[in-house]
Amino acid sequence: MSSTAIPSPAATIRCHSAGRLRGFLRNRILLAGWQPRALPAAGSDAVAAQQLAHLVGPAVLEPMNVALDHADREASHVGGCARDAYTLLYACAAFAVLFAACGVAASDNHLVLNLLVLAELVMLVVLLLTFRSAHRTNWHGRWMALRFHVEFLRCLPITAATHPDSLHARQAREDGSAAPGLPLSDAPHLAALRNHHGKAADASVAAQDDALRAGRARLYLQLRAHAALEPATYAARALTYGRVLAGQQLRYHCIRAQQEQAIVHRVHALSMAAFGLTVVAVLVHFCWHSALLTIICTGVPAFAASLHGFLAQEESERLAASFSAMAVRLQGWLDRPDPAGLAAMQERLGELAELLMGEMQDWHRLFGDKGMYHLG
């Protein structure tokens, strides 16, 4: 393993789903039949890899690719586990309510009733164990650090071309900070805000953060040394690479914005259908008393509530707005012509780095301190 690669957290994370559960719910159910529309053209991954190799040279390209590929795989795996955890929590809660309601239909059959009670108990036990495992392993904290690291690495060749005193260059050179953004202060009133119910910081996640920042710093120094040999040439090549990267990011943000918009629309449509079905079942109850109607009146709202809880955890409405705004900003950067002169090129590259990292920091603030796992 390269010195810039991070140690795998697989030894402490026992999770094999890696996002399959959430992916099934999103892609096979909520996005079934969905297709993106009116997407902008973007350079292929092969073109981006070629431009990156031309920019950084073979000596830096190999360790950078190793670090980026390894961190991206780990971030996808850990992030999938973190998201599967809250997906499973909401699913178990809905099924527990459904099994409890089905007991009305089997009140005279003790065998079926006992099986339903057992099924409800299993759902509650799975919910409790998932909740406990997610908090003890801290999937969420590891995912945040890894995903930020991946995006920082992706932006590092651009950052190396900017002025050494720029914010992101200083963060890369000085190993960043304990959290993305400004260095943390030891002021008591700020420490109290970071102290969640007296819970101490996760030492393993802190060690992971230190390793990630050290790896970024080593790569940045190598890139900066390479850029310093011919600053103007490196900046010009960085602009060419930056245009490819910005085009890919523009396409990605357009796809994600459309996805989140479609999910929000479909969840609201399903909720309205569930509400209508529940109202009909309640009205029919006046003239026809049936266990099936009781199950509908109880189970359908439970699944609708769980689906809305999943939507809230995904932050789909906010992400749709955020991705749309980012697409507009990226298109604005791409529409402007590239300047001549080292200082002007550095300023333009700094704008791109600020766009990419600023969006990542907004995402990190949105999810970083969010309570991802809830019982009930």
Short mmCIF file of C-alpha atoms in Angstrom, two decimals:
data_model
loop_
_atom_site.label_atom_id
_atom_site.label_comp_id
_atom_site.label_asym_id
_atom_site.label_seq_id
_atom_site.Cartn_x
_atom_site.Cartn_y
_atom_site.Cartn_z
CA MET A 1 0.00 0.00 0.00
CA SER A 2 1.23 3.49 -0.85
CA SER A 3 2.34 5.76 1.97
CA THR A 4 -0.45 8.14 0.95
CA ALA A 5 -3.11 5.45 1.17
CA ILE A 6 -5.12 5.14 4.34
CA PRO A 7 -5.36 2.05 6.50
CA SER A 8 -8.56 0.17 5.76
CA PRO A 9 -11.24 0.44 8.45
CA ALA A 10 -12.62 -2.97 7.44
CA ALA A 11 -11.27 -4.49 10.64
CA THR A 12 -13.57 -2.31 12.74
CA ILE A 13 -16.52 -2.09 10.35
CA ARG A 14 -18.46 -5.30 9.94
CA CYS A 15 -20.88 -4.39 7.17
CA HIS A 16 -21.34 -6.14 3.85
CA SER A 17 -24.36 -4.30 2.44
CA ALA A 18 -22.30 -1.26 1.33
CA GLY A 19 -25.35 0.73 0.26
CA ARG A 20 -27.27 -2.07 -1.50
CA LEU A 21 -30.37 -1.65 0.67
CA ARG A 22 -30.57 2.11 0.17
CA GLY A 23 -29.68 1.69 -3.50
CA PHE A 24 -32.54 -0.77 -3.99
CA LEU A 25 -35.03 1.60 -2.38
CA ARG A 26 -33.81 4.63 -4.34
CA ASN A 27 -32.97 3.12 -7.74
CA ARG A 28 -35.42 0.22 -8.05
CA ILE A 29 -38.44 1.77 -6.33
CA LEU A 30 -38.30 5.57 -6.01
CA LEU A 31 -36.43 6.10 -9.32
CA ALA A 32 -37.97 3.21 -11.26
CA GLY A 33 -38.27 4.19 -14.92
CA TRP A 34 -36.60 7.56 -14.35
CA GLN A 35 -34.23 8.92 -16.99
CA PRO A 36 -32.15 12.14 -16.88
CA ARG A 37 -32.92 14.80 -19.43
CA ALA A 38 -31.06 17.62 -21.19
CA LEU A 39 -27.67 16.81 -19.70
CA PRO A 40 -24.61 18.90 -20.63
CA ALA A 41 -21.76 17.33 -22.57
CA ALA A 42 -18.74 16.34 -20.49
CA GLY A 43 -15.32 14.84 -21.08
CA SER A 44 -14.94 11.12 -20.47
CA ASP A 45 -12.97 9.64 -17.59
CA ALA A 46 -10.28 8.63 -20.09
CA VAL A 47 -9.88 12.25 -21.22
CA ALA A 48 -9.72 13.44 -17.61
CA ALA A 49 -7.10 10.80 -16.77
CA GLN A 50 -5.04 11.82 -19.78
CA GLN A 51 -5.19 15.50 -18.85
CA LEU A 52 -4.29 14.71 -15.24
CA ALA A 53 -1.28 12.63 -16.30
CA HIS A 54 -0.12 15.46 -18.56
CA LEU A 55 -0.54 17.91 -15.68
CA VAL A 56 1.12 16.17 -12.71
CA GLY A 57 3.59 13.85 -14.40
CA PRO A 58 4.17 10.12 -13.79
CA ALA A 59 6.08 10.54 -10.52
CA VAL A 60 3.08 12.09 -8.75
CA LEU A 61 0.32 10.46 -10.79
CA GLU A 62 0.80 6.93 -9.41
CA PRO A 63 0.67 7.75 -5.67
CA MET A 64 -2.18 10.15 -6.29
CA ASN A 65 -4.24 7.58 -8.19
CA VAL A 66 -3.53 4.96 -5.52
CA ALA A 67 -4.62 7.31 -2.73
CA LEU A 68 -7.71 8.52 -4.62
CA ASP A 69 -8.90 5.08 -5.72
CA HIS A 70 -8.38 3.56 -2.28
CA ALA A 71 -10.10 6.42 -0.44
CA ASP A 72 -12.99 6.47 -2.93
CA ARG A 73 -13.63 2.74 -2.45
CA GLU A 74 -13.52 3.08 1.33
CA ALA A 75 -15.78 6.15 1.28
CA SER A 76 -18.32 4.36 -0.93
CA HIS A 77 -18.26 1.28 1.31
CA VAL A 78 -18.49 3.10 4.64
CA GLY A 79 -20.99 5.64 3.30
CA GLY A 80 -23.14 2.82 1.98
CA CYS A 81 -23.11 1.16 5.40
CA ALA A 82 -24.01 4.43 7.13
CA ARG A 83 -26.94 5.03 4.79
CA ASP A 84 -28.09 1.43 4.90
CA ALA A 85 -28.22 1.73 8.69
CA TYR A 86 -30.85 4.46 8.76
CA THR A 87 -32.71 2.86 5.85
CA LEU A 88 -32.96 -0.37 7.86
CA LEU A 89 -34.10 1.53 10.96
CA TYR A 90 -37.05 3.08 9.15
CA ALA A 91 -37.93 -0.19 7.40
CA CYS A 92 -37.88 -2.15 10.68
CA ALA A 93 -40.07 0.46 12.39
CA ALA A 94 -42.66 0.28 9.60
CA PHE A 95 -42.73 -3.54 9.54
CA ALA A 96 -42.99 -3.70 13.33
CA VAL A 97 -46.15 -1.58 13.17
CA LEU A 98 -47.50 -3.69 10.30
CA PHE A 99 -46.95 -6.97 12.15
CA ALA A 100 -48.62 -5.54 15.25
CA ALA A 101 -51.64 -4.44 13.19
CA CYS A 102 -51.89 -7.85 11.48
CA GLY A 103 -52.50 -9.37 14.89
CA VAL A 104 -56.06 -8.05 14.66
CA ALA A 105 -56.74 -10.38 11.74
CA ALA A 106 -55.31 -13.40 13.56
CA SER A 107 -56.74 -12.86 17.02
CA ASP A 108 -58.39 -16.33 16.96
CA ASN A 109 -55.36 -18.17 15.60
CA HIS A 110 -52.80 -18.45 18.37
CA LEU A 111 -50.09 -19.93 16.12
CA VAL A 112 -50.28 -17.07 13.60
CA LEU A 113 -50.62 -14.53 16.39
CA ASN A 114 -47.47 -15.85 18.09
CA LEU A 115 -45.60 -15.78 14.78
CA LEU A 116 -46.63 -12.15 14.25
CA VAL A 117 -45.50 -11.26 17.77
CA LEU A 118 -42.19 -13.00 17.09
CA ALA A 119 -41.80 -11.14 13.78
CA GLU A 120 -42.48 -7.82 15.52
CA LEU A 121 -39.93 -8.67 18.20
CA VAL A 122 -37.35 -9.58 15.55
CA MET A 123 -37.89 -6.21 13.85
CA LEU A 124 -37.38 -4.38 17.15
CA VAL A 125 -34.25 -6.39 17.97
CA VAL A 126 -32.76 -5.76 14.51
CA LEU A 127 -33.60 -2.07 14.89
CA LEU A 128 -31.90 -1.91 18.30
CA LEU A 129 -28.79 -3.83 17.20
CA THR A 130 -28.40 -1.69 14.05
CA PHE A 131 -28.76 1.48 16.09
CA ARG A 132 -26.16 0.25 18.61
CA SER A 133 -23.71 -0.92 15.95
CA ALA A 134 -23.96 2.30 13.93
CA HIS A 135 -23.17 4.41 16.98
CA ARG A 136 -20.40 2.20 18.33
CA THR A 137 -18.62 1.88 14.98
CA ASN A 138 -19.35 5.51 14.05
CA TRP A 139 -19.96 4.78 10.37
CA HIS A 140 -21.23 8.32 9.97
CA GLY A 141 -18.07 10.02 11.27
CA ARG A 142 -15.78 7.82 9.17
CA TRP A 143 -17.88 8.43 6.07
CA MET A 144 -17.74 12.21 6.51
CA ALA A 145 -13.95 12.22 6.81
CA LEU A 146 -13.39 9.85 3.88
CA ARG A 147 -15.72 11.65 1.48
CA PHE A 148 -14.17 15.03 2.29
CA HIS A 149 -10.73 13.50 1.76
CA VAL A 150 -11.71 12.12 -1.66
CA GLU A 151 -13.01 15.47 -2.90
CA PHE A 152 -9.97 17.29 -1.52
CA LEU A 153 -7.67 14.87 -3.37
CA ARG A 154 -9.65 15.36 -6.57
CA CYS A 155 -9.14 19.12 -6.26
CA LEU A 156 -5.49 18.93 -5.17
CA PRO A 157 -3.88 19.35 -8.66
CA ILE A 158 -5.94 22.53 -9.11
CA THR A 159 -5.06 23.77 -5.63
CA ALA A 160 -1.33 23.26 -6.31
CA ALA A 161 -1.56 25.77 -9.17
CA THR A 162 -3.14 28.50 -7.05
CA HIS A 163 -1.29 31.05 -4.95
CA PRO A 164 0.45 29.39 -1.96
CA ASP A 165 -1.35 31.76 0.43
CA SER A 166 -4.85 30.78 -0.74
CA LEU A 167 -7.13 29.21 1.88
CA HIS A 168 -7.23 25.72 0.39
CA ALA A 169 -3.50 25.72 -0.32
CA ARG A 170 -2.84 26.55 3.33
CA GLN A 171 -5.21 23.82 4.45
CA ALA A 172 -3.47 21.27 2.25
CA ARG A 173 0.04 22.38 3.23
CA GLU A 174 -0.68 22.62 6.96
CA ASP A 175 -2.53 19.27 7.12
CA GLY A 176 -5.92 21.00 7.21
CA SER A 177 -7.81 21.06 10.50
CA ALA A 178 -9.80 18.71 12.69
CA ALA A 179 -12.90 19.64 10.71
CA PRO A 180 -13.24 21.06 7.19
CA GLY A 181 -13.06 24.83 7.23
CA LEU A 182 -11.32 27.03 9.75
CA PRO A 183 -9.02 25.60 12.47
CA LEU A 184 -10.81 24.69 15.67
CA SER A 185 -10.47 26.94 18.68
CA ASP A 186 -10.03 25.69 22.25
CA ALA A 187 -12.39 28.35 23.61
CA PRO A 188 -14.65 26.77 26.28
CA HIS A 189 -17.88 28.10 24.77
CA LEU A 190 -16.99 26.54 21.39
CA ALA A 191 -15.85 23.29 22.98
CA ALA A 192 -19.24 23.10 24.71
CA LEU A 193 -20.97 23.29 21.32
CA ARG A 194 -18.89 20.36 20.06
CA ASN A 195 -19.62 18.28 23.15
CA HIS A 196 -22.73 16.25 22.29
CA HIS A 197 -24.29 15.08 25.55
CA GLY A 198 -20.88 14.64 27.13
CA LYS A 199 -19.78 12.10 24.52
CA ALA A 200 -16.03 12.10 23.98
CA ALA A 201 -14.55 12.34 20.50
CA ASP A 202 -14.00 9.05 18.69
CA ALA A 203 -10.26 8.37 18.95
CA SER A 204 -10.20 6.01 15.97
CA VAL A 205 -11.95 8.54 13.73
CA ALA A 206 -9.56 11.25 14.95
CA ALA A 207 -6.60 9.00 14.09
CA GLN A 208 -8.10 8.39 10.66
CA ASP A 209 -8.48 12.15 10.14
CA ASP A 210 -4.82 12.68 11.06
CA ALA A 211 -3.71 10.03 8.58
CA LEU A 212 -5.86 11.52 5.82
CA ARG A 213 -4.57 15.04 6.40
CA ALA A 214 -0.96 13.85 6.47
CA GLY A 215 -1.47 12.02 3.17
CA ARG A 216 -2.99 15.11 1.58
CA ALA A 217 -0.11 17.26 2.81
CA ARG A 218 2.51 14.92 1.30
CA LEU A 219 0.76 14.86 -2.04
CA TYR A 220 0.28 18.63 -2.05
CA LEU A 221 3.97 19.25 -1.39
CA GLN A 222 4.88 16.93 -4.26
CA LEU A 223 2.44 18.66 -6.59
CA ARG A 224 3.57 22.09 -5.46
CA ALA A 225 7.22 21.22 -6.10
CA HIS A 226 6.29 19.99 -9.58
CA ALA A 227 4.27 23.14 -10.29
CA ALA A 228 7.08 25.40 -9.08
CA LEU A 229 9.39 24.15 -11.87
CA GLU A 230 7.30 25.90 -14.55
CA PRO A 231 4.48 27.81 -12.83
CA ALA A 232 2.94 29.33 -15.97
CA THR A 233 3.00 26.04 -17.89
CA TYR A 234 1.52 24.14 -14.95
CA ALA A 235 -1.22 26.77 -14.49
CA ALA A 236 -2.15 26.62 -18.19
CA ARG A 237 -2.35 22.82 -18.08
CA ALA A 238 -4.30 23.03 -14.83
CA LEU A 239 -6.86 25.26 -16.54
CA THR A 240 -7.26 22.68 -19.31
CA TYR A 241 -7.69 19.91 -16.75
CA GLY A 242 -9.94 22.15 -14.66
CA ARG A 243 -12.31 22.63 -17.59
CA VAL A 244 -12.63 18.86 -18.01
CA LEU A 245 -13.15 18.41 -14.26
CA ALA A 246 -15.69 21.25 -14.08
CA GLY A 247 -17.59 19.79 -17.04
CA GLN A 248 -17.78 16.39 -15.35
CA GLN A 249 -18.89 17.97 -12.10
CA LEU A 250 -21.53 20.01 -13.94
CA ARG A 251 -22.98 16.86 -15.50
CA TYR A 252 -22.87 15.05 -12.13
CA HIS A 253 -24.68 17.87 -10.32
CA CYS A 254 -27.34 18.08 -13.05
CA ILE A 255 -28.00 14.33 -12.73
CA ARG A 256 -28.11 14.43 -8.95
CA ALA A 257 -30.38 17.48 -8.88
CA GLN A 258 -32.83 15.77 -11.23
CA GLN A 259 -32.68 12.57 -9.17
CA GLU A 260 -33.44 14.32 -5.90
CA GLN A 261 -36.25 16.33 -7.50
CA ALA A 262 -37.79 13.13 -8.87
CA ILE A 263 -37.51 11.38 -5.49
CA VAL A 264 -39.15 14.29 -3.66
CA HIS A 265 -41.98 14.39 -6.20
CA ARG A 266 -42.58 10.62 -6.07
CA VAL A 267 -42.46 10.42 -2.27
CA HIS A 268 -45.03 13.20 -2.04
CA ALA A 269 -47.20 11.41 -4.62
CA LEU A 270 -46.95 8.15 -2.67
CA SER A 271 -47.81 9.99 0.54
CA MET A 272 -50.91 11.52 -1.01
CA ALA A 273 -51.96 8.09 -2.31
CA ALA A 274 -51.38 6.57 1.14
CA PHE A 275 -53.40 9.35 2.77
CA GLY A 276 -56.25 8.84 0.32
CA LEU A 277 -56.24 5.07 0.86
CA THR A 278 -56.29 5.56 4.64
CA VAL A 279 -59.20 8.02 4.45
CA VAL A 280 -61.18 5.60 2.28
CA ALA A 281 -60.49 2.74 4.71
CA VAL A 282 -61.63 4.87 7.67
CA LEU A 283 -64.87 5.86 5.90
CA VAL A 284 -65.61 2.28 4.86
CA HIS A 285 -65.20 1.30 8.51
CA PHE A 286 -68.53 3.00 9.25
CA CYS A 287 -70.45 0.41 7.24
CA TRP A 288 -68.10 -2.58 7.13
CA HIS A 289 -65.93 -3.66 10.04
CA SER A 290 -62.98 -5.70 8.85
CA ALA A 291 -59.54 -6.60 10.14
CA LEU A 292 -58.15 -5.75 6.70
CA LEU A 293 -59.37 -2.17 7.04
CA THR A 294 -57.71 -1.93 10.46
CA ILE A 295 -54.44 -3.16 8.96
CA ILE A 296 -54.70 -0.57 6.16
CA CYS A 297 -55.51 2.24 8.59
CA THR A 298 -52.47 1.33 10.70
CA GLY A 299 -49.88 -0.07 8.31
CA VAL A 300 -50.20 2.34 5.37
CA PRO A 301 -49.58 5.51 7.45
CA ALA A 302 -46.66 3.75 9.17
CA PHE A 303 -44.96 3.03 5.83
CA ALA A 304 -45.68 6.55 4.59
CA ALA A 305 -44.14 8.01 7.75
CA SER A 306 -41.07 5.78 7.40
CA LEU A 307 -40.69 6.85 3.77
CA HIS A 308 -40.82 10.50 4.79
CA GLY A 309 -38.29 9.80 7.53
CA PHE A 310 -35.98 8.26 4.92
CA LEU A 311 -36.49 11.30 2.69
CA ALA A 312 -35.62 13.61 5.59
CA GLN A 313 -32.44 11.66 6.36
CA GLU A 314 -31.46 11.81 2.69
CA GLU A 315 -32.00 15.60 2.73
CA SER A 316 -33.37 15.26 -0.79
CA GLU A 317 -35.13 18.64 -0.89
CA ARG A 318 -32.07 20.55 0.29
CA LEU A 319 -29.73 18.55 -1.95
CA ALA A 320 -31.92 19.20 -4.99
CA ALA A 321 -31.61 22.95 -4.37
CA SER A 322 -27.89 22.69 -3.55
CA PHE A 323 -27.04 20.62 -6.63
CA SER A 324 -29.05 22.98 -8.86
CA ALA A 325 -27.28 26.04 -7.47
CA MET A 326 -23.90 24.37 -7.88
CA ALA A 327 -24.68 23.52 -11.52
CA VAL A 328 -25.47 27.19 -12.17
CA ARG A 329 -22.17 28.29 -10.59
CA LEU A 330 -20.15 25.70 -12.53
CA GLN A 331 -21.79 26.73 -15.80
CA GLY A 332 -20.92 30.34 -15.01
CA TRP A 333 -17.27 29.40 -14.46
CA LEU A 334 -17.14 27.41 -17.71
CA ASP A 335 -18.77 30.21 -19.74
CA ARG A 336 -15.97 32.65 -18.92
CA PRO A 337 -12.85 32.59 -21.14
CA ASP A 338 -9.53 31.55 -19.66
CA PRO A 339 -7.19 34.49 -19.00
CA ALA A 340 -3.52 34.91 -19.88
CA GLY A 341 -0.79 35.62 -17.35
CA LEU A 342 0.20 33.59 -14.31
CA ALA A 343 -1.55 35.74 -11.70
CA ALA A 344 -4.83 35.77 -13.66
CA MET A 345 -4.68 32.01 -14.24
CA GLN A 346 -4.01 31.40 -10.55
CA GLU A 347 -6.98 33.56 -9.61
CA ARG A 348 -9.24 31.69 -12.01
CA LEU A 349 -8.05 28.31 -10.71
CA GLY A 350 -8.60 29.56 -7.18
CA GLU A 351 -12.22 30.31 -8.10
CA LEU A 352 -12.69 26.74 -9.32
CA ALA A 353 -11.06 25.30 -6.21
CA GLU A 354 -13.31 27.48 -4.05
CA LEU A 355 -16.36 26.30 -6.00
CA LEU A 356 -15.54 22.62 -5.66
CA MET A 357 -14.36 22.71 -2.05
CA GLY A 358 -17.00 25.20 -0.95
CA GLU A 359 -19.73 22.87 -2.19
CA MET A 360 -18.10 19.95 -0.39
CA GLN A 361 -17.88 21.92 2.84
CA ASP A 362 -21.58 22.86 2.55
CA TRP A 363 -22.42 19.17 2.14
CA HIS A 364 -20.20 18.32 5.11
CA ARG A 365 -21.94 20.91 7.29
CA LEU A 366 -25.33 19.58 6.20
CA PHE A 367 -24.55 15.98 7.15
CA GLY A 368 -21.61 16.32 9.52
CA ASP A 369 -23.44 16.90 12.82
CA LYS A 370 -26.78 15.54 11.66
CA GLY A 371 -28.32 12.84 13.83
CA MET A 372 -28.34 9.95 11.40
CA TYR A 373 -29.79 7.20 13.56
CA HIS A 374 -32.95 7.30 15.66
CA LEU A 375 -34.93 4.68 17.51
CA GLY A 376 -38.60 4.69 16.58
#
